[in-house]
Coordinates of C-alpha atoms in Angstrom, one line a residue:
X1 CA 16.0 38.4 -54.5
X2 CA 14.5 41.1 -52.3
X3 CA 16.8 40.5 -49.4
X4 CA 19.8 41.6 -51.5
X5 CA 18.5 45.0 -52.6
X6 CA 18.9 48.2 -50.7
X7 CA 16.6 48.4 -47.6
X8 CA 13.1 49.2 -48.5
X9 CA 11.4 52.6 -48.2
X10 CA 9.1 51.2 -45.5
X11 CA 12.0 50.2 -43.4
X12 CA 13.5 53.6 -43.7
X13 CA 10.4 55.1 -42.2
X14 CA 9.1 52.5 -39.8
X15 CA 12.5 51.6 -38.1
X16 CA 13.5 55.3 -37.4
X17 CA 10.1 55.7 -35.8
X18 CA 10.9 52.8 -33.5
X19 CA 14.2 54.5 -32.7
X20 CA 12.4 57.8 -31.9
X21 CA 10.0 56.0 -29.6
X22 CA 12.9 54.3 -27.8
X23 CA 14.7 57.6 -27.5
X24 CA 11.6 59.1 -26.0
X25 CA 11.6 56.3 -23.4
X26 CA 15.3 57.1 -22.7
X27 CA 14.4 60.7 -22.1
X28 CA 11.6 59.8 -19.7
X29 CA 13.8 57.4 -17.8
X30 CA 16.6 59.9 -17.6
X31 CA 14.2 62.6 -16.4
X32 CA 12.9 60.3 -13.7
X33 CA 16.4 59.4 -12.6
X34 CA 17.5 63.0 -12.5
X35 CA 14.4 64.8 -11.2
X36 CA 12.7 62.0 -9.3
X37 CA 9.4 62.4 -11.2
X38 CA 7.9 61.6 -14.6
X39 CA 7.2 65.2 -15.5
X40 CA 8.2 66.1 -19.1
X41 CA 8.1 69.9 -19.4
X42 CA 10.3 73.0 -19.5
X43 CA 13.1 72.7 -22.1
X44 CA 13.1 68.9 -22.0
X45 CA 10.5 68.4 -24.9
X46 CA 12.4 70.9 -27.1
X47 CA 15.7 69.1 -26.4
X48 CA 14.1 65.7 -27.1
X49 CA 12.8 67.0 -30.5
X50 CA 16.2 68.3 -31.5
X51 CA 17.9 65.1 -30.2
X52 CA 15.5 62.7 -32.1
X53 CA 15.5 64.8 -35.4
X54 CA 19.3 64.8 -35.4
X55 CA 19.4 61.1 -34.8
X56 CA 17.0 60.5 -37.7
X57 CA 19.2 62.5 -40.1
X58 CA 22.6 61.2 -39.0
X59 CA 21.5 57.5 -38.8
X60 CA 20.1 57.7 -42.4
X61 CA 23.2 59.5 -43.8
X62 CA 26.1 57.9 -42.0
X63 CA 25.1 54.4 -40.9
X64 CA 23.4 51.7 -42.9
X65 CA 21.7 50.4 -39.8
X66 CA 18.1 49.9 -41.0
X67 CA 18.8 46.5 -42.6
X68 CA 17.6 43.5 -40.8
X69 CA 18.9 40.8 -43.2
X70 CA 22.2 39.0 -43.0
X71 CA 24.0 41.4 -45.3
X72 CA 25.0 43.3 -42.2
X73 CA 26.3 41.2 -39.3
X74 CA 25.6 41.9 -35.6
X75 CA 29.1 43.3 -35.0
X76 CA 28.9 45.5 -38.1
X77 CA 25.5 46.7 -36.9
X78 CA 26.8 47.5 -33.5
X79 CA 29.8 49.4 -35.0
X80 CA 27.4 51.5 -37.2
X81 CA 25.2 52.3 -34.2
X82 CA 28.1 53.3 -31.9
X83 CA 29.8 55.4 -34.5
X84 CA 26.6 57.3 -35.2
X85 CA 25.9 57.9 -31.5
X86 CA 29.5 59.3 -31.1
X87 CA 28.9 61.6 -34.1
X88 CA 25.5 62.6 -32.7
X89 CA 26.9 63.5 -29.3
X90 CA 29.7 65.5 -30.9
X91 CA 27.2 67.5 -32.9
X92 CA 24.9 68.1 -29.9
X93 CA 27.8 69.3 -27.7
X94 CA 29.2 71.5 -30.4
X95 CA 25.8 73.1 -31.1
X96 CA 25.4 73.8 -27.3
X97 CA 28.8 75.5 -27.1
X98 CA 28.6 77.5 -30.4
X99 CA 24.9 78.6 -30.0
X100 CA 25.1 79.4 -26.3
X101 CA 22.2 77.1 -25.5
X102 CA 21.2 76.2 -22.0
X103 CA 23.6 73.5 -20.9
X104 CA 21.6 70.4 -19.5
X105 CA 23.2 68.9 -16.4
X106 CA 26.0 66.5 -17.3
X107 CA 24.4 63.7 -15.3
X108 CA 21.2 64.1 -17.3
X109 CA 23.0 64.1 -20.6
X110 CA 25.0 61.0 -19.7
X111 CA 21.8 59.2 -18.6
X112 CA 20.0 60.2 -21.8
X113 CA 22.7 58.8 -24.0
X114 CA 23.2 55.7 -21.9
X115 CA 19.5 54.8 -22.0
X116 CA 19.2 55.8 -25.7
X117 CA 22.2 53.7 -26.8
X118 CA 21.0 50.7 -24.8
X119 CA 17.4 51.0 -26.1
X120 CA 18.3 51.5 -29.7
X121 CA 20.9 48.8 -29.8
X122 CA 18.6 46.3 -28.0
X123 CA 15.7 47.3 -30.2
X124 CA 17.6 46.9 -33.4
X125 CA 19.1 43.6 -32.4
X126 CA 15.7 42.3 -31.3
X127 CA 14.0 43.3 -34.6
X128 CA 16.9 41.8 -36.6
X129 CA 16.6 38.5 -34.6
X130 CA 12.8 38.3 -35.1
X131 CA 13.2 39.1 -38.9
X132 CA 15.8 36.4 -39.3
X133 CA 13.9 33.8 -37.2
X134 CA 10.8 34.5 -39.3
X135 CA 12.6 33.9 -42.6
X136 CA 14.4 30.8 -41.2
X137 CA 11.3 29.1 -39.8
X138 CA 8.1 30.6 -41.1
X139 CA 8.8 32.2 -44.5
X140 CA 8.5 30.6 -47.9
X141 CA 10.8 27.6 -48.8
X142 CA 14.4 28.2 -49.7
X143 CA 15.3 29.8 -53.0
X144 CA 17.9 28.0 -55.0
X145 CA 20.5 29.8 -57.0
X146 CA 23.5 29.2 -59.2
X147 CA 26.4 31.4 -60.3
X148 CA 27.4 31.5 -63.9
X149 CA 31.2 32.1 -64.1
X150 CA 33.7 31.3 -61.4
X151 CA 36.2 34.1 -61.9
X152 CA 37.1 36.6 -59.2
X153 CA 33.6 38.2 -59.3
X154 CA 31.8 34.9 -59.1
X155 CA 34.0 33.7 -56.2
X156 CA 33.7 36.9 -54.3
X157 CA 29.9 36.8 -54.8
X158 CA 29.8 33.2 -53.5
X159 CA 31.8 34.0 -50.4
X160 CA 29.8 37.1 -49.6
X161 CA 26.4 35.4 -49.9
X162 CA 27.5 32.4 -48.0
X163 CA 28.9 34.4 -45.1
X164 CA 26.3 37.1 -44.9
X165 CA 23.0 35.9 -46.1
X166 CA 22.3 32.2 -46.1
X167 CA 18.7 32.8 -44.8
X168 CA 16.2 31.2 -47.1
X169 CA 18.6 30.7 -49.9
X170 CA 20.7 27.7 -51.1
X171 CA 23.7 27.9 -53.3
X172 CA 23.6 25.0 -55.8
X173 CA 26.9 25.5 -57.6
X174 CA 29.0 27.2 -60.3
X175 CA 28.8 26.8 -64.0
X176 CA 32.0 27.5 -65.9
X177 CA 34.1 26.3 -68.8
X178 CA 37.3 27.0 -66.8
X179 CA 36.9 24.8 -63.8
X180 CA 40.6 23.7 -63.9
X181 CA 41.7 27.3 -63.0
X182 CA 39.7 27.3 -59.7
X183 CA 41.2 26.7 -56.3
X184 CA 41.0 23.1 -55.1
X185 CA 38.5 24.1 -52.4
X186 CA 36.0 25.4 -55.0
X187 CA 36.2 22.8 -57.7
X188 CA 33.7 20.4 -56.0
X189 CA 31.2 23.3 -56.2
X190 CA 31.2 23.3 -60.0
X191 CA 28.1 21.6 -61.3
X192 CA 29.0 21.7 -65.0
X193 CA 29.9 23.6 -68.1
X194 CA 27.9 26.6 -69.5
X195 CA 26.2 24.3 -72.0
X196 CA 24.7 22.2 -69.2
X197 CA 23.2 25.2 -67.3
X198 CA 19.7 25.2 -68.7
X199 CA 19.1 21.5 -68.2
X200 CA 20.3 21.7 -64.7
X201 CA 18.1 24.7 -63.8
X202 CA 15.0 22.9 -65.1
X203 CA 15.8 19.6 -63.4
X204 CA 16.8 21.1 -60.0
X205 CA 14.1 23.8 -60.0
X206 CA 16.5 26.7 -59.7
X207 CA 15.0 30.0 -58.8
X208 CA 17.8 32.5 -59.6
X209 CA 20.7 32.7 -61.9
X210 CA 23.6 35.0 -61.1
X211 CA 25.7 36.0 -64.1
X212 CA 29.3 36.8 -63.0
X213 CA 31.2 36.9 -66.2
X214 CA 32.7 39.7 -68.3
X215 CA 30.1 42.0 -69.9
X216 CA 31.5 41.4 -73.4
X217 CA 29.7 38.1 -73.4
X218 CA 26.6 39.9 -74.8
X219 CA 25.2 36.9 -76.7
X220 CA 25.4 34.6 -73.7
X221 CA 23.7 37.3 -71.5
X222 CA 20.8 37.7 -74.0
X223 CA 20.4 33.9 -74.3
X224 CA 20.3 33.3 -70.5
X225 CA 18.0 36.3 -70.0
X226 CA 15.5 34.9 -72.5
X227 CA 15.7 31.5 -70.9
X228 CA 15.1 33.0 -67.5
X229 CA 12.1 34.9 -68.7
X230 CA 10.6 31.8 -70.4
X231 CA 10.9 29.7 -67.3
X232 CA 10.1 32.2 -64.6
X233 CA 13.6 32.5 -63.2
X234 CA 15.2 35.6 -61.7
X235 CA 18.3 36.6 -63.8
X236 CA 20.8 38.8 -61.9
X237 CA 24.0 40.3 -63.4
X238 CA 27.0 40.8 -61.2
X239 CA 29.4 42.6 -63.6
X240 CA 32.9 41.2 -63.9
X241 CA 34.4 44.6 -64.8
X242 CA 37.9 43.3 -64.2
X243 CA 37.4 40.6 -66.8
X244 CA 35.8 43.1 -69.2
X245 CA 38.6 45.7 -69.2
X246 CA 41.4 43.4 -68.2
X247 CA 42.3 45.7 -65.3
X248 CA 41.4 46.2 -61.7
X249 CA 38.2 48.3 -61.5
X250 CA 36.9 50.3 -58.6
X251 CA 33.2 51.1 -58.2
X252 CA 31.9 54.0 -56.2
X253 CA 28.4 55.6 -56.0
X254 CA 27.5 59.2 -56.8
X255 CA 24.2 59.2 -54.9
X256 CA 22.7 56.0 -56.4
X257 CA 24.6 56.1 -59.7
X258 CA 27.5 53.6 -59.9
X259 CA 30.7 55.0 -61.3
X260 CA 33.6 52.9 -62.5
X261 CA 37.2 53.9 -62.3
X262 CA 40.3 51.9 -63.4
X263 CA 42.3 53.5 -60.6
X264 CA 41.3 54.0 -57.0
X265 CA 41.5 57.8 -56.2
X266 CA 40.5 58.6 -52.6
X267 CA 41.9 62.1 -53.1
X268 CA 39.5 62.6 -56.0
X269 CA 36.7 62.8 -53.4
X270 CA 36.0 66.4 -52.4
X271 CA 35.5 65.7 -48.7
X272 CA 39.0 64.1 -48.6
X273 CA 40.5 67.0 -50.4
X274 CA 39.0 69.5 -47.9
X275 CA 40.2 67.4 -44.9
X276 CA 43.7 67.2 -46.3
X277 CA 43.8 70.9 -47.2
X278 CA 42.6 72.0 -43.8
X279 CA 45.2 69.9 -42.1
X280 CA 47.9 71.3 -44.4
X281 CA 46.9 74.9 -43.5
X282 CA 46.8 74.1 -39.7
X283 CA 50.1 72.1 -39.7
X284 CA 52.0 74.6 -41.8
X285 CA 50.8 77.6 -39.8
X286 CA 51.8 75.9 -36.6
X287 CA 55.3 75.2 -38.0
X288 CA 55.7 78.7 -39.3
X289 CA 54.5 80.5 -36.2
X290 CA 56.1 78.3 -33.6
X291 CA 59.3 76.9 -35.2
X292 CA 60.4 79.4 -37.8
X293 CA 61.1 82.5 -35.6
X294 CA 63.9 80.6 -33.7
X295 CA 65.0 77.7 -35.9
X296 CA 65.0 79.5 -39.3
X297 CA 66.8 82.5 -37.8
X298 CA 69.6 80.3 -36.4
X299 CA 69.9 78.3 -39.6
X300 CA 70.0 81.5 -41.7
X301 CA 72.9 82.9 -39.6
X302 CA 74.8 79.6 -39.9
X303 CA 74.3 79.4 -43.7
X304 CA 75.6 83.0 -44.1
X305 CA 78.7 82.3 -42.0
X306 CA 79.5 79.1 -43.8
X307 CA 79.5 80.4 -47.4
X308 CA 78.6 83.5 -49.4
X309 CA 75.3 83.7 -51.1
X310 CA 71.6 83.9 -50.3
X311 CA 69.9 81.9 -47.5
X312 CA 67.1 80.6 -49.6
X313 CA 67.1 78.8 -52.9
X314 CA 64.2 78.8 -55.3
X315 CA 63.7 76.4 -58.2
X316 CA 60.7 75.8 -60.5
X317 CA 59.3 72.3 -60.0
X318 CA 56.4 70.5 -61.6
X319 CA 53.4 70.1 -59.2
X320 CA 49.9 68.8 -59.5
X321 CA 49.1 68.1 -63.2
X322 CA 52.6 69.2 -64.1
X323 CA 51.9 72.9 -63.2
X324 CA 55.2 74.6 -62.4
X325 CA 55.6 76.4 -59.0
X326 CA 58.5 78.0 -57.2
X327 CA 59.8 75.4 -54.7
X328 CA 61.7 77.0 -51.8
X329 CA 64.6 75.4 -49.9
X330 CA 67.4 76.5 -47.7
X331 CA 70.6 76.9 -49.8
X332 CA 72.8 73.9 -49.3
X333 CA 75.2 74.3 -52.3
X334 CA 77.8 76.9 -53.3
X335 CA 76.6 79.6 -55.6
X336 CA 77.5 80.0 -59.3
X337 CA 78.1 76.3 -59.9
X338 CA 75.8 76.5 -63.0
X339 CA 74.4 73.0 -62.5
X340 CA 71.0 73.7 -60.8
X341 CA 69.3 70.8 -62.8
X342 CA 71.9 68.3 -61.9
X343 CA 70.9 65.9 -59.1
X344 CA 73.0 65.9 -56.0
X345 CA 75.3 62.8 -55.6
X346 CA 77.3 61.3 -52.8
X347 CA 80.4 63.4 -52.1
X348 CA 79.1 66.2 -54.3
X349 CA 81.6 69.1 -54.3
X350 CA 78.8 71.6 -54.8
X351 CA 77.4 71.0 -51.3
X352 CA 78.6 73.2 -48.5
X353 CA 79.7 71.9 -45.0
X354 CA 76.5 73.1 -43.4
X355 CA 74.5 71.9 -46.4
X356 CA 75.4 68.3 -45.7
X357 CA 73.9 68.5 -42.3
X358 CA 70.8 70.3 -43.5
X359 CA 70.2 67.6 -46.1
X360 CA 70.9 64.8 -43.7
X361 CA 68.3 65.9 -41.3
X362 CA 65.8 67.3 -43.9
X363 CA 66.2 70.8 -42.5
X364 CA 66.8 72.3 -46.0
X365 CA 63.1 71.7 -46.8
X366 CA 61.7 73.7 -44.0
X367 CA 60.8 76.7 -46.2
X368 CA 58.5 74.5 -48.2
X369 CA 55.9 74.9 -45.5
X370 CA 55.4 78.3 -47.1
X371 CA 54.6 76.4 -50.3
X372 CA 52.1 74.3 -48.3
X373 CA 50.4 77.4 -47.0
X374 CA 50.2 78.8 -50.5
X375 CA 48.7 75.6 -51.8
X376 CA 51.6 74.7 -54.1
X377 CA 52.4 71.6 -52.0
X378 CA 51.0 69.4 -49.2
X379 CA 52.7 68.2 -46.1
X380 CA 52.5 64.6 -47.4
X381 CA 52.6 63.6 -51.1
X382 CA 54.9 62.5 -53.9
X383 CA 58.1 64.6 -53.8
X384 CA 58.3 67.2 -56.6
X385 CA 61.2 66.3 -58.9
X386 CA 63.2 68.6 -61.1
X387 CA 61.9 69.5 -64.6
X388 CA 64.7 67.6 -66.2
X389 CA 63.7 64.5 -64.2
X390 CA 60.1 64.8 -65.3
X391 CA 61.2 64.9 -69.0
X392 CA 63.6 62.1 -68.6
X393 CA 61.6 59.6 -66.5
X394 CA 58.3 60.2 -68.4
X395 CA 59.9 58.6 -71.4
X396 CA 60.7 55.2 -70.0
X397 CA 58.4 54.9 -66.9
X398 CA 54.8 54.7 -68.2
X399 CA 53.2 55.4 -64.8
X400 CA 55.5 58.3 -63.9
X401 CA 53.0 60.9 -64.8
X402 CA 50.3 59.4 -62.5
X403 CA 52.2 60.6 -59.4
X404 CA 51.4 64.1 -60.5
X405 CA 47.7 63.5 -60.2
X406 CA 47.9 64.9 -56.6
X407 CA 49.6 67.8 -54.9
X408 CA 53.3 67.1 -54.2
X409 CA 54.5 66.9 -50.6
X410 CA 57.4 67.9 -48.4
X411 CA 57.6 64.2 -47.4
X412 CA 56.1 61.1 -49.0
X413 CA 55.5 57.4 -48.8
X414 CA 58.5 56.6 -51.0
X415 CA 60.9 58.7 -48.8
X416 CA 59.9 57.0 -45.5
X417 CA 60.4 53.6 -47.2
X418 CA 64.0 54.5 -48.0
X419 CA 63.6 55.7 -51.6
X420 CA 65.0 59.3 -51.4
X421 CA 68.2 60.9 -52.6
X422 CA 70.1 59.9 -55.8
X423 CA 68.2 57.9 -58.4
X424 CA 70.9 56.9 -60.8
X425 CA 71.0 53.3 -59.7
X426 CA 68.9 51.0 -61.9
X427 CA 65.4 50.5 -60.6
X428 CA 65.5 53.2 -57.9
X429 CA 63.2 55.7 -59.6
X430 CA 60.8 52.8 -60.6
X431 CA 60.5 51.9 -56.9
X432 CA 60.0 55.5 -55.9
X433 CA 57.2 55.8 -58.5
X434 CA 55.7 52.5 -57.2
X435 CA 55.5 53.8 -53.7
X436 CA 54.1 57.2 -54.8
X437 CA 51.3 55.4 -56.7
X438 CA 50.6 53.2 -53.7
X439 CA 50.1 56.4 -51.7
X440 CA 47.9 58.0 -54.4
X441 CA 45.7 54.9 -54.5
X442 CA 45.5 54.2 -50.8
X443 CA 45.5 57.6 -49.2
X444 CA 43.9 58.0 -45.9
X445 CA 44.3 60.6 -43.1
X446 CA 45.8 57.9 -40.9
X447 CA 48.4 57.1 -43.6
X448 CA 49.4 60.8 -43.7
X449 CA 49.9 60.7 -39.9
X450 CA 52.0 57.6 -40.2
X451 CA 54.3 59.2 -42.8
X452 CA 54.7 62.3 -40.8
X453 CA 55.7 60.3 -37.7
X454 CA 58.2 58.2 -39.7
X455 CA 59.6 61.4 -41.3
X456 CA 60.2 63.0 -37.8
X457 CA 61.8 59.7 -36.7
X458 CA 64.1 59.7 -39.7
X459 CA 65.0 63.3 -39.1
X460 CA 66.1 62.4 -35.5
X461 CA 68.3 59.5 -36.6
X462 CA 69.5 61.1 -39.9
X463 CA 68.9 59.9 -43.5
X464 CA 71.7 57.8 -44.9
X465 CA 70.6 58.5 -48.5
X466 CA 70.4 62.3 -48.0
X467 CA 73.3 64.0 -49.5

């Protein structure tokens, strides 16, 4: 079904050309408004060429706006357009500042973007409306399709096609041998069992068959494929990877190549890694340069006055991929107790008077910003446990090792949700690992900002589980 494939090569050329013409009109209108004439000379043609070329590149890379079918709704299309124009304006202004180019008058720039946004949005919406009206009223008759399999993939496909692209197509029903497992709202849509599919397709003149069952049904796929070829039907496969491997499966694209992963790993994407690392460097440098000269000096004096021993405490901890690194902390325990691998407990006699307050308000972990700057740790991530804990919990928590797939952090998702401190109580470490894996699988820059805010808030009010 042509409307469901990626937008055609012709659209990727013709529609940007329409954009460029609309942008040219925006430049002429802005020039007339600003200069009072229709002259188009001086640096204005050069600025237009750069403006239009940059729009062509950015719109093709960062916004799938060239579709005119129902796979993209009007609100989605508007969001794509506005997001790309914001990015476009940021790049233009940054280039002007960094390259020292002649700065166009602010009123002129504002007018150009106002007319360009209005023209491109109106043009895109008009073309989309005309395309859809053509297919609704003038194009060939409706194409009728069925979905083989009514599992999660089949249901998701049905909802997507019904909500996004009903133009020229009619859903005729599901075919499945497990109709009893469907929600009540979908059962009336089942037309029969798998054995009844061929007869139904011939009788109802079906045009397309969507196969949405596990890929291990190879014999059924080959049989339906031959049937479709023999009767001039389109046979589409919507892989039910979840049913094939019996696990949740994520699909992402490397260029145009689909890649399957059992676990969602946003921090496996290089751009996300770079963003997180740049933030870590900037944040840790800010803390070290602005906070440490005063706060760390005061805390060092207090620690020295409270008990004999060094100010800092260093312990090897397992980091990303279980690689050991020296984790730095302010000393909160008495020296020479000989139990460095023993987890702190409530009322622990090893903890000094000052150490209790340092732990309660997370101040003992301030030196770990040096670890962040060195790349051993991140500001946010799963907390690095002791080596003995790694060995112990890896034996009876199967997913424990997965938390070490990313760089450990000074604070983490488990900690801000109340799972910090002692883990001897049954189920405590399991919950901590559960939240750590939620963080690994759902990372976003916004989530990091939320965790940092909650950490600061907990520092202000004090942690009840920190001892």
